[in-house]
Short mmCIF file of N, CA and C in Angstrom, two decimals:
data_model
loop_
_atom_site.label_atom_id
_atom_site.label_comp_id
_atom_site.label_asym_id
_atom_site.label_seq_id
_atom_site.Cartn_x
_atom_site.Cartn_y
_atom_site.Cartn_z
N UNK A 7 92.10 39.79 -32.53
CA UNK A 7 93.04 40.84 -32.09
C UNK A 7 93.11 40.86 -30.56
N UNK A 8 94.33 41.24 -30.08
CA UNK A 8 94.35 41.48 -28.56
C UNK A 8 94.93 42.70 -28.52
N UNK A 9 94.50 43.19 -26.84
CA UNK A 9 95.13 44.57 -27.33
C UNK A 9 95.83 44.36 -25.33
N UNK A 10 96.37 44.68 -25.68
CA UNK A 10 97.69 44.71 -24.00
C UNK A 10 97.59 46.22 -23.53
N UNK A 11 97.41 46.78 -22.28
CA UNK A 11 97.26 47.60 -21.58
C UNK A 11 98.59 47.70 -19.91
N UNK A 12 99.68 48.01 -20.93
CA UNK A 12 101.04 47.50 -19.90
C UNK A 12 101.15 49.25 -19.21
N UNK A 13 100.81 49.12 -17.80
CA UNK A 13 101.15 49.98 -16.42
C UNK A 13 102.45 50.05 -16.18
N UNK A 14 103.47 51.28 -15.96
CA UNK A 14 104.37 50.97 -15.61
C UNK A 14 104.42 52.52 -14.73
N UNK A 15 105.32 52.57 -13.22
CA UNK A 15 106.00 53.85 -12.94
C UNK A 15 107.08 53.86 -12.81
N UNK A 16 107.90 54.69 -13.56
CA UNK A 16 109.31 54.89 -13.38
C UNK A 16 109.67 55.70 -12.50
N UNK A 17 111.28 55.77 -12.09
CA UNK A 17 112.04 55.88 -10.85
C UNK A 17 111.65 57.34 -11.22
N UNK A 18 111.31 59.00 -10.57
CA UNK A 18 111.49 59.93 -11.07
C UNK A 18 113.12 60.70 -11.86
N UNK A 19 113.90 60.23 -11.19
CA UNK A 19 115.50 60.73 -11.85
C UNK A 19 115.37 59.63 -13.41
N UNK A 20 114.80 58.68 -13.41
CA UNK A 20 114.86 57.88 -14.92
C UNK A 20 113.94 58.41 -15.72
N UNK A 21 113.37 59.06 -15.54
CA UNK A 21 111.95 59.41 -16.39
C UNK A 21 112.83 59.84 -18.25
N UNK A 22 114.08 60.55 -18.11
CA UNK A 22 114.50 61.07 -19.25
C UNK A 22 115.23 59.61 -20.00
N UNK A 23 115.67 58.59 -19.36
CA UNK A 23 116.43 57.43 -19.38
C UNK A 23 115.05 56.78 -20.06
N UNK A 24 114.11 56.39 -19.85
CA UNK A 24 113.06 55.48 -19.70
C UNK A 24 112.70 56.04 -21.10
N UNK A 25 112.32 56.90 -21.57
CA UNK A 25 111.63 57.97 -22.58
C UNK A 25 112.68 57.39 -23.79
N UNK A 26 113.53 57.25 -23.77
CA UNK A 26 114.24 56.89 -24.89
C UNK A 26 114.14 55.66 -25.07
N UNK A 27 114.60 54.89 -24.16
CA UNK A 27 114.44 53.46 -24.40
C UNK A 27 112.83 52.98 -24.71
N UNK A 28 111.92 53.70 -23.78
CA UNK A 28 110.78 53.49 -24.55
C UNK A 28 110.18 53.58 -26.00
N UNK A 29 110.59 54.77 -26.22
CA UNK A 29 110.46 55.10 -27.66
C UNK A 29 111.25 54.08 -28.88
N UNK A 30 112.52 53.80 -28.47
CA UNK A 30 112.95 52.94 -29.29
C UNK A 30 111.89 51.82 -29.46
N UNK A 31 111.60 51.04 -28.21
CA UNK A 31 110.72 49.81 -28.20
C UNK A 31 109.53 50.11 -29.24
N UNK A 32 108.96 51.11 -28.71
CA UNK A 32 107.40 51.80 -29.71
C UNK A 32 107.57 51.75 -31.10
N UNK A 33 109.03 52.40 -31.39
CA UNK A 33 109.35 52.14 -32.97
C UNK A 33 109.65 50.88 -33.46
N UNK A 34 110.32 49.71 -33.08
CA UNK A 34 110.84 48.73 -33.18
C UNK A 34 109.55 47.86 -33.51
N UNK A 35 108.94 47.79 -32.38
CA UNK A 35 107.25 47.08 -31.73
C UNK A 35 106.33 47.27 -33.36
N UNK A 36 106.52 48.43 -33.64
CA UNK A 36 105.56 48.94 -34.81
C UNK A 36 105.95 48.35 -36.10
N UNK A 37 107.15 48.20 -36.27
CA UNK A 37 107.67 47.21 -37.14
C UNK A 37 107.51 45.89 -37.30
N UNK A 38 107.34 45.17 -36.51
CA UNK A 38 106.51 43.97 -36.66
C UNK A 38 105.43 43.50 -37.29
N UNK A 39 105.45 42.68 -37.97
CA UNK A 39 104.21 41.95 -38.76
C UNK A 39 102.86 41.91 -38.43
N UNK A 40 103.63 41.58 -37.03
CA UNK A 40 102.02 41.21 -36.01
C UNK A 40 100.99 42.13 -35.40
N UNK A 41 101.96 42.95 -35.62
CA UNK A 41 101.60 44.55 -34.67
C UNK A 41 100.43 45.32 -35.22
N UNK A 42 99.47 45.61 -34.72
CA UNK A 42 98.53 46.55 -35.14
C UNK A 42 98.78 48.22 -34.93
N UNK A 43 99.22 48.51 -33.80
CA UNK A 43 99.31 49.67 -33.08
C UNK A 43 100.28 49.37 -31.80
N UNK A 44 100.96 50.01 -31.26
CA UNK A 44 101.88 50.53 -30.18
C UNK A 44 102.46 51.89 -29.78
N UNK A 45 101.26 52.23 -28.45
CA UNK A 45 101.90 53.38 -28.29
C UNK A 45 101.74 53.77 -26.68
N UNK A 46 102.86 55.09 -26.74
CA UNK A 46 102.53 55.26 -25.08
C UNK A 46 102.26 56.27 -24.81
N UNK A 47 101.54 56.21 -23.40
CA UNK A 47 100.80 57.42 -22.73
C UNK A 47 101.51 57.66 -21.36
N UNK A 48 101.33 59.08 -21.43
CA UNK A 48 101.99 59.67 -20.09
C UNK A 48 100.98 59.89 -19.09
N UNK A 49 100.80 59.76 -18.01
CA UNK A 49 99.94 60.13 -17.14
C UNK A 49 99.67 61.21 -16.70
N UNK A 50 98.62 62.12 -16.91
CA UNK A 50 98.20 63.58 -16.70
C UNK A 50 98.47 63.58 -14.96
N UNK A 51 98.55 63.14 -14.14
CA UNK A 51 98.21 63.51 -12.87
C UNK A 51 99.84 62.58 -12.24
N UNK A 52 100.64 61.70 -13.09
CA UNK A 52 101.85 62.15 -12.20
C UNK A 52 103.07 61.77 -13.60
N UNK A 53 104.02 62.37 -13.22
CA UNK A 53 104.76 61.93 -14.69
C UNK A 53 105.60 61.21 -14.46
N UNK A 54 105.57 60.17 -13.38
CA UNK A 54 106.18 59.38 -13.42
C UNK A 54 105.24 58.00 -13.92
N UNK A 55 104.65 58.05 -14.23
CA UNK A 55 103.57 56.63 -14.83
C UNK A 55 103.43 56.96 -16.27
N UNK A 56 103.29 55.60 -16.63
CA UNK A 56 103.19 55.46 -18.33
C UNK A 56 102.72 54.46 -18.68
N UNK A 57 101.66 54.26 -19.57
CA UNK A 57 100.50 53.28 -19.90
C UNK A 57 101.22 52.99 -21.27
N UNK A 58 101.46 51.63 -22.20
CA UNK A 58 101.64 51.44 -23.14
C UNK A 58 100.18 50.70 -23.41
N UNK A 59 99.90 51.20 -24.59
CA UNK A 59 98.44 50.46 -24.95
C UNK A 59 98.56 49.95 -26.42
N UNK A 60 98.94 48.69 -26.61
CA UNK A 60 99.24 48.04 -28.27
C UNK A 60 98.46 47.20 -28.20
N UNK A 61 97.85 47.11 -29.77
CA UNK A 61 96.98 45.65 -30.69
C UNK A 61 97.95 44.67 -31.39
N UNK A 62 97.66 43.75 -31.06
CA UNK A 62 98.17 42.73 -31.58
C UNK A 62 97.45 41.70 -32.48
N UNK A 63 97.70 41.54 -33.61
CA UNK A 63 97.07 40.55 -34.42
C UNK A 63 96.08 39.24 -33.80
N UNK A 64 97.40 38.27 -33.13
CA UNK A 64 96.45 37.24 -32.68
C UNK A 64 97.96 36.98 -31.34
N UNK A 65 97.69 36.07 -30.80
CA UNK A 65 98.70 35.56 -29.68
C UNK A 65 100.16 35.15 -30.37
N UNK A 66 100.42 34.67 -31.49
CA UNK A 66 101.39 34.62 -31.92
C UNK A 66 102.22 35.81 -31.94
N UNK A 67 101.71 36.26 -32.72
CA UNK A 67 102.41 37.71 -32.50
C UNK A 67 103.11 38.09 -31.85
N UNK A 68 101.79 38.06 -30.39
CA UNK A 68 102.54 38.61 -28.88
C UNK A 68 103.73 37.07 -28.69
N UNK A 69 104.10 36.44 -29.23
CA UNK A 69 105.17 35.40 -28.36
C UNK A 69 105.87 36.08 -29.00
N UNK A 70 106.23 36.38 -30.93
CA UNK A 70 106.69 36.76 -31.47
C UNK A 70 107.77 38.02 -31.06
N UNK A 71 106.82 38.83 -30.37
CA UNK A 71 107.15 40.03 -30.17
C UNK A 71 107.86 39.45 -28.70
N UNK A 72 107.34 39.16 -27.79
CA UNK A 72 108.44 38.86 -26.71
C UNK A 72 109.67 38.37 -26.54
N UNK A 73 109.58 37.52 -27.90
CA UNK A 73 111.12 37.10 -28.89
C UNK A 73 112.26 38.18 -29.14
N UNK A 74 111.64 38.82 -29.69
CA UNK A 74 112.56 39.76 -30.58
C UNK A 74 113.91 40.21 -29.28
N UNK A 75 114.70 41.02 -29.98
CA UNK A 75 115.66 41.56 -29.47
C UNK A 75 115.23 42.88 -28.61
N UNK A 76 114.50 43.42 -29.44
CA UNK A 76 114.12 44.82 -29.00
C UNK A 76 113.32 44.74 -27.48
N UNK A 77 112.87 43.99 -27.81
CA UNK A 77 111.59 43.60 -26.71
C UNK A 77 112.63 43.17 -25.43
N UNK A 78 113.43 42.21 -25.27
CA UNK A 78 113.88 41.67 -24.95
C UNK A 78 115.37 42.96 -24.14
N UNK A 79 115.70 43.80 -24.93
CA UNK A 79 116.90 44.62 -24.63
C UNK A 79 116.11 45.67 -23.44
N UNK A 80 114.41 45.80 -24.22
CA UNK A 80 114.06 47.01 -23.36
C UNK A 80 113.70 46.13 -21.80
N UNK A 81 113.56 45.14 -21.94
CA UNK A 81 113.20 44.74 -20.58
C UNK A 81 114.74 44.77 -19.87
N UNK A 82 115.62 44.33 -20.23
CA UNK A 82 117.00 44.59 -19.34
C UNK A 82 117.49 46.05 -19.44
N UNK A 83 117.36 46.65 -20.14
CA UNK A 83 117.70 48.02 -19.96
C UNK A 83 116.49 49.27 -19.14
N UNK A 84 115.15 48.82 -19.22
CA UNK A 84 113.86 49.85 -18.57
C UNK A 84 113.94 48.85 -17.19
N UNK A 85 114.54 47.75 -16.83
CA UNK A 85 113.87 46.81 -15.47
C UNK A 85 114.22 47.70 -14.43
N UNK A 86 115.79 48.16 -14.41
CA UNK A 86 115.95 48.90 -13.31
C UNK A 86 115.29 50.04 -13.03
N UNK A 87 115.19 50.74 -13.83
CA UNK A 87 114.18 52.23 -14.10
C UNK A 87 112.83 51.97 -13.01
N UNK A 88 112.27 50.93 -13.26
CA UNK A 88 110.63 51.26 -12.89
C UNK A 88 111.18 51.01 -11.30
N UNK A 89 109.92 51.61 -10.93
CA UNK A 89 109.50 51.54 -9.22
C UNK A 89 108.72 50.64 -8.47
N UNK A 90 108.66 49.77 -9.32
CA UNK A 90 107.83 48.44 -9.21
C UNK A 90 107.71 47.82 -9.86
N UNK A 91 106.10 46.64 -10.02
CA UNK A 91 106.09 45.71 -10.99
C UNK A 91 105.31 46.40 -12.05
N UNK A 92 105.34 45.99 -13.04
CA UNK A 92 104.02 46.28 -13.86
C UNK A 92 102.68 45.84 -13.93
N UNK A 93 102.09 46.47 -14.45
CA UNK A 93 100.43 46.19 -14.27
C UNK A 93 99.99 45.69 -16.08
N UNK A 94 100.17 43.99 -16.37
CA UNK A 94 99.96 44.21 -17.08
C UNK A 94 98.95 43.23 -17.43
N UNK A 95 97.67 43.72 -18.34
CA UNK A 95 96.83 43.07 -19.54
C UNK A 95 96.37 42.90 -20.43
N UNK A 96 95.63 41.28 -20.83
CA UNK A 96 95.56 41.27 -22.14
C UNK A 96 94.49 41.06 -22.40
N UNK A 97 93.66 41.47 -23.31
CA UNK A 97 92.12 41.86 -23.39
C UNK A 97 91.92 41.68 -25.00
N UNK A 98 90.12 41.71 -24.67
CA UNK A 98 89.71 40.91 -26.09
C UNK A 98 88.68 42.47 -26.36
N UNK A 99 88.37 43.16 -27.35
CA UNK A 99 87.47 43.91 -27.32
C UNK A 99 86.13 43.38 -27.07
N UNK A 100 85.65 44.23 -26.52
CA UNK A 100 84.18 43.80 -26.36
C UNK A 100 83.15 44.36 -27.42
N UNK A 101 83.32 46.03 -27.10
CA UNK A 101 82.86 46.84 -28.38
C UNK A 101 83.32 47.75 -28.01
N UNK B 231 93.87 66.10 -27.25
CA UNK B 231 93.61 64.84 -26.87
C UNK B 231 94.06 63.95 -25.30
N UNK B 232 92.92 63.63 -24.64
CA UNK B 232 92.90 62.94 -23.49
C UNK B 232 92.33 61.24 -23.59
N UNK B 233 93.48 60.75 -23.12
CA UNK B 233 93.07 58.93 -23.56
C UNK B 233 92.77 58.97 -21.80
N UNK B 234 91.55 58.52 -21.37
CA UNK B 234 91.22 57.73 -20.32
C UNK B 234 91.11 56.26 -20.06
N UNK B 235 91.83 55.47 -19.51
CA UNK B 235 91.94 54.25 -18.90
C UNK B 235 91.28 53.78 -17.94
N UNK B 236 90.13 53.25 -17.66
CA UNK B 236 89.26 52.82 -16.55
C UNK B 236 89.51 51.47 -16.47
N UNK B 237 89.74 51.23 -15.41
CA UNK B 237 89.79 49.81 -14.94
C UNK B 237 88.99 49.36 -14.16
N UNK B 238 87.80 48.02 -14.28
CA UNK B 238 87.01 47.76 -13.52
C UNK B 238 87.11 46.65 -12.92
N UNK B 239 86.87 46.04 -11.68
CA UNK B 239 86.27 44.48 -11.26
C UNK B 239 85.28 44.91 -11.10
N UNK B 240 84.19 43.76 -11.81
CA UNK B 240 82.94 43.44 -11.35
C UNK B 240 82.37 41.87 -10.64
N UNK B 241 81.78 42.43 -9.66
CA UNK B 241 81.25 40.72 -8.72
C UNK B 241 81.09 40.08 -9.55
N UNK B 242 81.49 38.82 -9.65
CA UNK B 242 80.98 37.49 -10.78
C UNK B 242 80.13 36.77 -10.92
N UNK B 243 78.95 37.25 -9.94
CA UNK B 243 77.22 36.67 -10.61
C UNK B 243 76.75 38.46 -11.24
N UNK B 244 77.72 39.35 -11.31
CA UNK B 244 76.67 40.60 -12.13
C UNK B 244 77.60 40.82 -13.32
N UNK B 245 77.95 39.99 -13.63
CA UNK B 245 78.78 40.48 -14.80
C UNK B 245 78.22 40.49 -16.15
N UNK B 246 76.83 39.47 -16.25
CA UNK B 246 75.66 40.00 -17.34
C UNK B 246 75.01 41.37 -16.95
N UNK B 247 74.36 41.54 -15.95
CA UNK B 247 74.10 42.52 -15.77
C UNK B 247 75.24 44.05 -16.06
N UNK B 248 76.55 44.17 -15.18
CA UNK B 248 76.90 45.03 -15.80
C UNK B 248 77.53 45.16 -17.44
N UNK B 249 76.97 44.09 -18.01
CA UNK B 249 77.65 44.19 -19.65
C UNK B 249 76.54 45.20 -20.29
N UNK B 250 75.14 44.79 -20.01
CA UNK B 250 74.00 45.37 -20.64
C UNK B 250 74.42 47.51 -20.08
N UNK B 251 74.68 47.70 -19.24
CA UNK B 251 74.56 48.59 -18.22
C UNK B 251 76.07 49.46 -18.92
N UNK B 252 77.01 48.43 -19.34
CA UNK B 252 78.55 49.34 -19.83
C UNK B 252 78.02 49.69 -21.50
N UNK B 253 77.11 48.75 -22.05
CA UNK B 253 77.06 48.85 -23.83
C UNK B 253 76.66 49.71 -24.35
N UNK B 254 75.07 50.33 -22.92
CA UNK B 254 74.63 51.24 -23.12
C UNK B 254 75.11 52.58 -22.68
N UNK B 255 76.49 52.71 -21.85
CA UNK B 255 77.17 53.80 -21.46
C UNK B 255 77.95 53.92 -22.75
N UNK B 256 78.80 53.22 -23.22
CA UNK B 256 79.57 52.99 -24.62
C UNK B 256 78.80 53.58 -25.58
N UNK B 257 77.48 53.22 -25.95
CA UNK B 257 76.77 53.50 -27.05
C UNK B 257 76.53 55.07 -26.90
N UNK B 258 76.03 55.24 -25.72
CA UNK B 258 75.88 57.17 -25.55
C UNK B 258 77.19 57.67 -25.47
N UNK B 259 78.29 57.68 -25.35
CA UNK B 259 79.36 57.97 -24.77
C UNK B 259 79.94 58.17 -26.30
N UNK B 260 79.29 57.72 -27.18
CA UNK B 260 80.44 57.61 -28.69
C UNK B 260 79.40 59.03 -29.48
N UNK B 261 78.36 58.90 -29.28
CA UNK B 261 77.44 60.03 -29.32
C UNK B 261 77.66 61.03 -29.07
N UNK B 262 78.65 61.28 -28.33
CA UNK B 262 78.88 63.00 -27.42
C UNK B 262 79.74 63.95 -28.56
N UNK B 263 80.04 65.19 -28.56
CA UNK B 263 80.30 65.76 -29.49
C UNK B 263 81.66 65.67 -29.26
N UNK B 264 82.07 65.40 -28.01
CA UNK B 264 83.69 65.46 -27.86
C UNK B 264 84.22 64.61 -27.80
N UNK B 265 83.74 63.19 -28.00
CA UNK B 265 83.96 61.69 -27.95
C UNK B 265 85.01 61.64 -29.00
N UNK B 266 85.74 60.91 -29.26
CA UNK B 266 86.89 60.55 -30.13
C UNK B 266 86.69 59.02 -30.69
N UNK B 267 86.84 58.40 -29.11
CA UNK B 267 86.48 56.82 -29.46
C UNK B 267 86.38 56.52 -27.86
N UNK B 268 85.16 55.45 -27.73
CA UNK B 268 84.85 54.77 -26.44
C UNK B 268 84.82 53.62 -26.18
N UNK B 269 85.89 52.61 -25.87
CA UNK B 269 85.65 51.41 -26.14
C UNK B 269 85.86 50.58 -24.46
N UNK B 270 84.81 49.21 -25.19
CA UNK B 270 85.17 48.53 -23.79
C UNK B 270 85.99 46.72 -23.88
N UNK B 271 86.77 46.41 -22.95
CA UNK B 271 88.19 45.57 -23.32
C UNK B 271 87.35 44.68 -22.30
N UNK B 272 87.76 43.26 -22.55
CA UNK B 272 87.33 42.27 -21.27
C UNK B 272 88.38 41.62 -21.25
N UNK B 273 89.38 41.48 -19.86
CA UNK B 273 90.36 40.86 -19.53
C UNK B 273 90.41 39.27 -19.69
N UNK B 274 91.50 38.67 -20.66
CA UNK B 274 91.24 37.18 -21.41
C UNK B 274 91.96 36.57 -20.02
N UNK B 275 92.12 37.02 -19.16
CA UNK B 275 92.83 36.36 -17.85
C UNK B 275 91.64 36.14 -16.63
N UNK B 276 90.74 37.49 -16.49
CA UNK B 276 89.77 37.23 -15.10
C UNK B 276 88.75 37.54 -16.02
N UNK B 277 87.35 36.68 -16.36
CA UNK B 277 86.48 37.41 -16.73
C UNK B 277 85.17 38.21 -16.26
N UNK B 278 85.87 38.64 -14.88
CA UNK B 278 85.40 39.97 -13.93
C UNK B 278 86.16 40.77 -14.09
N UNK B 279 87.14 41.61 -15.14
CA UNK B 279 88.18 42.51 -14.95
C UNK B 279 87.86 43.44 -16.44
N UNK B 280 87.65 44.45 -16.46
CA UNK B 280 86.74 45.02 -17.83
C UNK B 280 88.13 46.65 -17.79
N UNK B 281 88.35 46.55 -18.90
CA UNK B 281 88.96 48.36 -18.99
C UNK B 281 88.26 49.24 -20.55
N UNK B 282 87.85 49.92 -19.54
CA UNK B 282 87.38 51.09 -20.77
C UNK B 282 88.52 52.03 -21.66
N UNK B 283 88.77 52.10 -22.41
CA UNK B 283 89.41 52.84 -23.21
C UNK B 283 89.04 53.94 -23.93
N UNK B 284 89.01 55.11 -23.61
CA UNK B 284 88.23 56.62 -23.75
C UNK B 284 89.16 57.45 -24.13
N UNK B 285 88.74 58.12 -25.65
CA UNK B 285 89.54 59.54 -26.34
C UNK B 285 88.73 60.55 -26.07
N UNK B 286 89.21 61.57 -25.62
CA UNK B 286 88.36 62.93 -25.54
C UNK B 286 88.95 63.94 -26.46
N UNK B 287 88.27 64.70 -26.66
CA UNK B 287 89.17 66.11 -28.03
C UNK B 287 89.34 66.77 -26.12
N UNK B 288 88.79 67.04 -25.47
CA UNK B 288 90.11 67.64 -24.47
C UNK B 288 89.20 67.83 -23.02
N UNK B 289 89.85 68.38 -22.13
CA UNK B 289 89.12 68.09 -20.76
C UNK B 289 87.63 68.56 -20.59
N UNK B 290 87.61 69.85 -21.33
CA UNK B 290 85.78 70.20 -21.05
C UNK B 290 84.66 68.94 -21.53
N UNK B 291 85.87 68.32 -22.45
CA UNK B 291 84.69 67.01 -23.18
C UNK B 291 84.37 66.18 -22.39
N UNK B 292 85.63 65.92 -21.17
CA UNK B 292 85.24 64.64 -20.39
C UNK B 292 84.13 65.42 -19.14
N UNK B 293 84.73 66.77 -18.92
CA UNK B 293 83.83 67.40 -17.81
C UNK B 293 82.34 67.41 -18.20
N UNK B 294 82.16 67.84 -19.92
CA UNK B 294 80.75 67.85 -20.17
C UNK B 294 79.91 65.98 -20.15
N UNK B 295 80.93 65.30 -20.38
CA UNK B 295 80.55 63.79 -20.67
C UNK B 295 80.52 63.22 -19.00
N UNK B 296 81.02 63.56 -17.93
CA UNK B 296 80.81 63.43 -16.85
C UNK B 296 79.43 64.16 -16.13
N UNK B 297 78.91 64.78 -17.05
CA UNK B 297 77.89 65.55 -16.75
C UNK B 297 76.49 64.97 -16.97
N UNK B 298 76.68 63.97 -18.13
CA UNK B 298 75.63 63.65 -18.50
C UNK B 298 74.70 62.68 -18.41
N UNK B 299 73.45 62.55 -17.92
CA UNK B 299 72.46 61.79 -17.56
C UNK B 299 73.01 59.85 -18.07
N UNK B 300 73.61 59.95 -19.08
CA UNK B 300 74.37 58.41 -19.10
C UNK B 300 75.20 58.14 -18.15
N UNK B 301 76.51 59.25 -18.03
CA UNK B 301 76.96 58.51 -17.29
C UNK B 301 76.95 58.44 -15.64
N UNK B 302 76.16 59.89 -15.45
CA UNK B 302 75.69 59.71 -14.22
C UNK B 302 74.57 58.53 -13.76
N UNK B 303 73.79 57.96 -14.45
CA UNK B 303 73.01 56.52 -14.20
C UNK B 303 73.48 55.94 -14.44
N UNK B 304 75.19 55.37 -15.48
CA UNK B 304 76.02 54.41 -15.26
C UNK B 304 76.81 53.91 -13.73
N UNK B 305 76.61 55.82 -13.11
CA UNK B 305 78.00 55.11 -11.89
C UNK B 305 76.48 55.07 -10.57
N UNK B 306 75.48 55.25 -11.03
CA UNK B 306 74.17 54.80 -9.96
C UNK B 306 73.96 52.98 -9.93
N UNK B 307 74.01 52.97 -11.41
CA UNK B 307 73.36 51.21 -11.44
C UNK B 307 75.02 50.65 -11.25
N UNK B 308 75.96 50.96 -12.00
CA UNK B 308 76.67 50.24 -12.14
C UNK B 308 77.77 50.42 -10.73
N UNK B 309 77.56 51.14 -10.23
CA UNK B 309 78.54 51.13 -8.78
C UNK B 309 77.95 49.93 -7.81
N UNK B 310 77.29 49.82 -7.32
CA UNK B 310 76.79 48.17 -6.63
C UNK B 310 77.33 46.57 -7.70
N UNK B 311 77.85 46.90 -8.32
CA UNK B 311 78.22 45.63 -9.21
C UNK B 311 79.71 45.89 -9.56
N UNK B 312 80.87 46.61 -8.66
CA UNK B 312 82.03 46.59 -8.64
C UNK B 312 82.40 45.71 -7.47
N UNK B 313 83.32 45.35 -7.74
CA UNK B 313 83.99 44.86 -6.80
C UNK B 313 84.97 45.11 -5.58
N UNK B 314 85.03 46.36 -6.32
CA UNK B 314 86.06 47.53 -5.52
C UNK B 314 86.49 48.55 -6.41
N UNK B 315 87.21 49.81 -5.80
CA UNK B 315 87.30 51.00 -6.57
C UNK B 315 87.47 50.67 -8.03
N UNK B 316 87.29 51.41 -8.39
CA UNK B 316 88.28 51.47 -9.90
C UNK B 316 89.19 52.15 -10.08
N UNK B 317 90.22 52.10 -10.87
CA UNK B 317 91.31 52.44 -11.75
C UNK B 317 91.75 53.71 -12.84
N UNK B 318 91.43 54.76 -12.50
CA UNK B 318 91.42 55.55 -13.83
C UNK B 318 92.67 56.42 -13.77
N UNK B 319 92.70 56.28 -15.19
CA UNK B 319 93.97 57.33 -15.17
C UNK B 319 93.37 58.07 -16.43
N UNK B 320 94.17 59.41 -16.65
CA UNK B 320 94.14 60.31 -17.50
C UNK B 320 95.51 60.59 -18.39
N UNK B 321 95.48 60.51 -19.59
CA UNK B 321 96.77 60.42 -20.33
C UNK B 321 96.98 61.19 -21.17
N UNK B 322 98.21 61.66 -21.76
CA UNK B 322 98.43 62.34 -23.07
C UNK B 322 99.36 61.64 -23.54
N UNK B 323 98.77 61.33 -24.87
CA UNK B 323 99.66 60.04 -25.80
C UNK B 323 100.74 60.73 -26.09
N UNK B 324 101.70 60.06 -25.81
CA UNK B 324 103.29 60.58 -26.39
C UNK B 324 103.90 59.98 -27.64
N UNK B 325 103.46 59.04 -28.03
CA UNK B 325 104.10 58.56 -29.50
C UNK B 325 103.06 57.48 -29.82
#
């Protein structure tokens, strides 16, 4: 299993823009075969940051999932939104 | 519910050392009455780059779990074997 820990801050005027399109992705994401879990977190200390934290079966998956449409729509539709790059990784549990 | 995100570098001749030093913060840390789940991730990209993944039932849990003789001798031993600050954020899961 891998589990991805994707950083993102959005523009503050997008925050209501971002929230939808995110959510679509979260639902879409969860539908997948490969998918263990996908979900997102808001940041207690600014609300413009948002942590997505999903498990993924094995690496296939994750190509799988970077395939799809959904995946693929939210990156051209959330790119402009954020305020930077993302912070993102992919990790093995330890315990 | 509070998801905490810690992000660590550790120097890369102490990275046995801080594994023994995080298993046993993990192991007390799942022990606490307000613990949810405590887990620790090792980045499949740098293997000096570690993120903790922490559920609390709610802030007095992390204030009382910040209190306690684990993890206060976690950030004694284990602060000389970072590499630089760490990373934390505080979250409330949205979907």
């Amino acid at each position: 299993m891998i589990t991805i820990v994707a950083k993102c801050t959005v523009k503050p005027e997008k925050i209501d823009e971002f929230m939808k399109i995110a959510l679509d992705l979260v639902d879409a994401s969860r539908g997948e075969e490969g998918n263990v879990s996908y979900d997102l977190y808001a940041d207690l200390a600014n609300p413009a940051k948002f942590t997505f934290i999903e498990a993924w079966k094995d690496r296939a998956a994750i190509d799988a999932h970077n395939g799809t449409p959904h995946f693929k729509g939210f990156g051209e539709r959330a790119g402009p939104l954020f305020a930077g790059p993302l912070d993102i990784g992919l990790y093995r549990r330890v315990v």
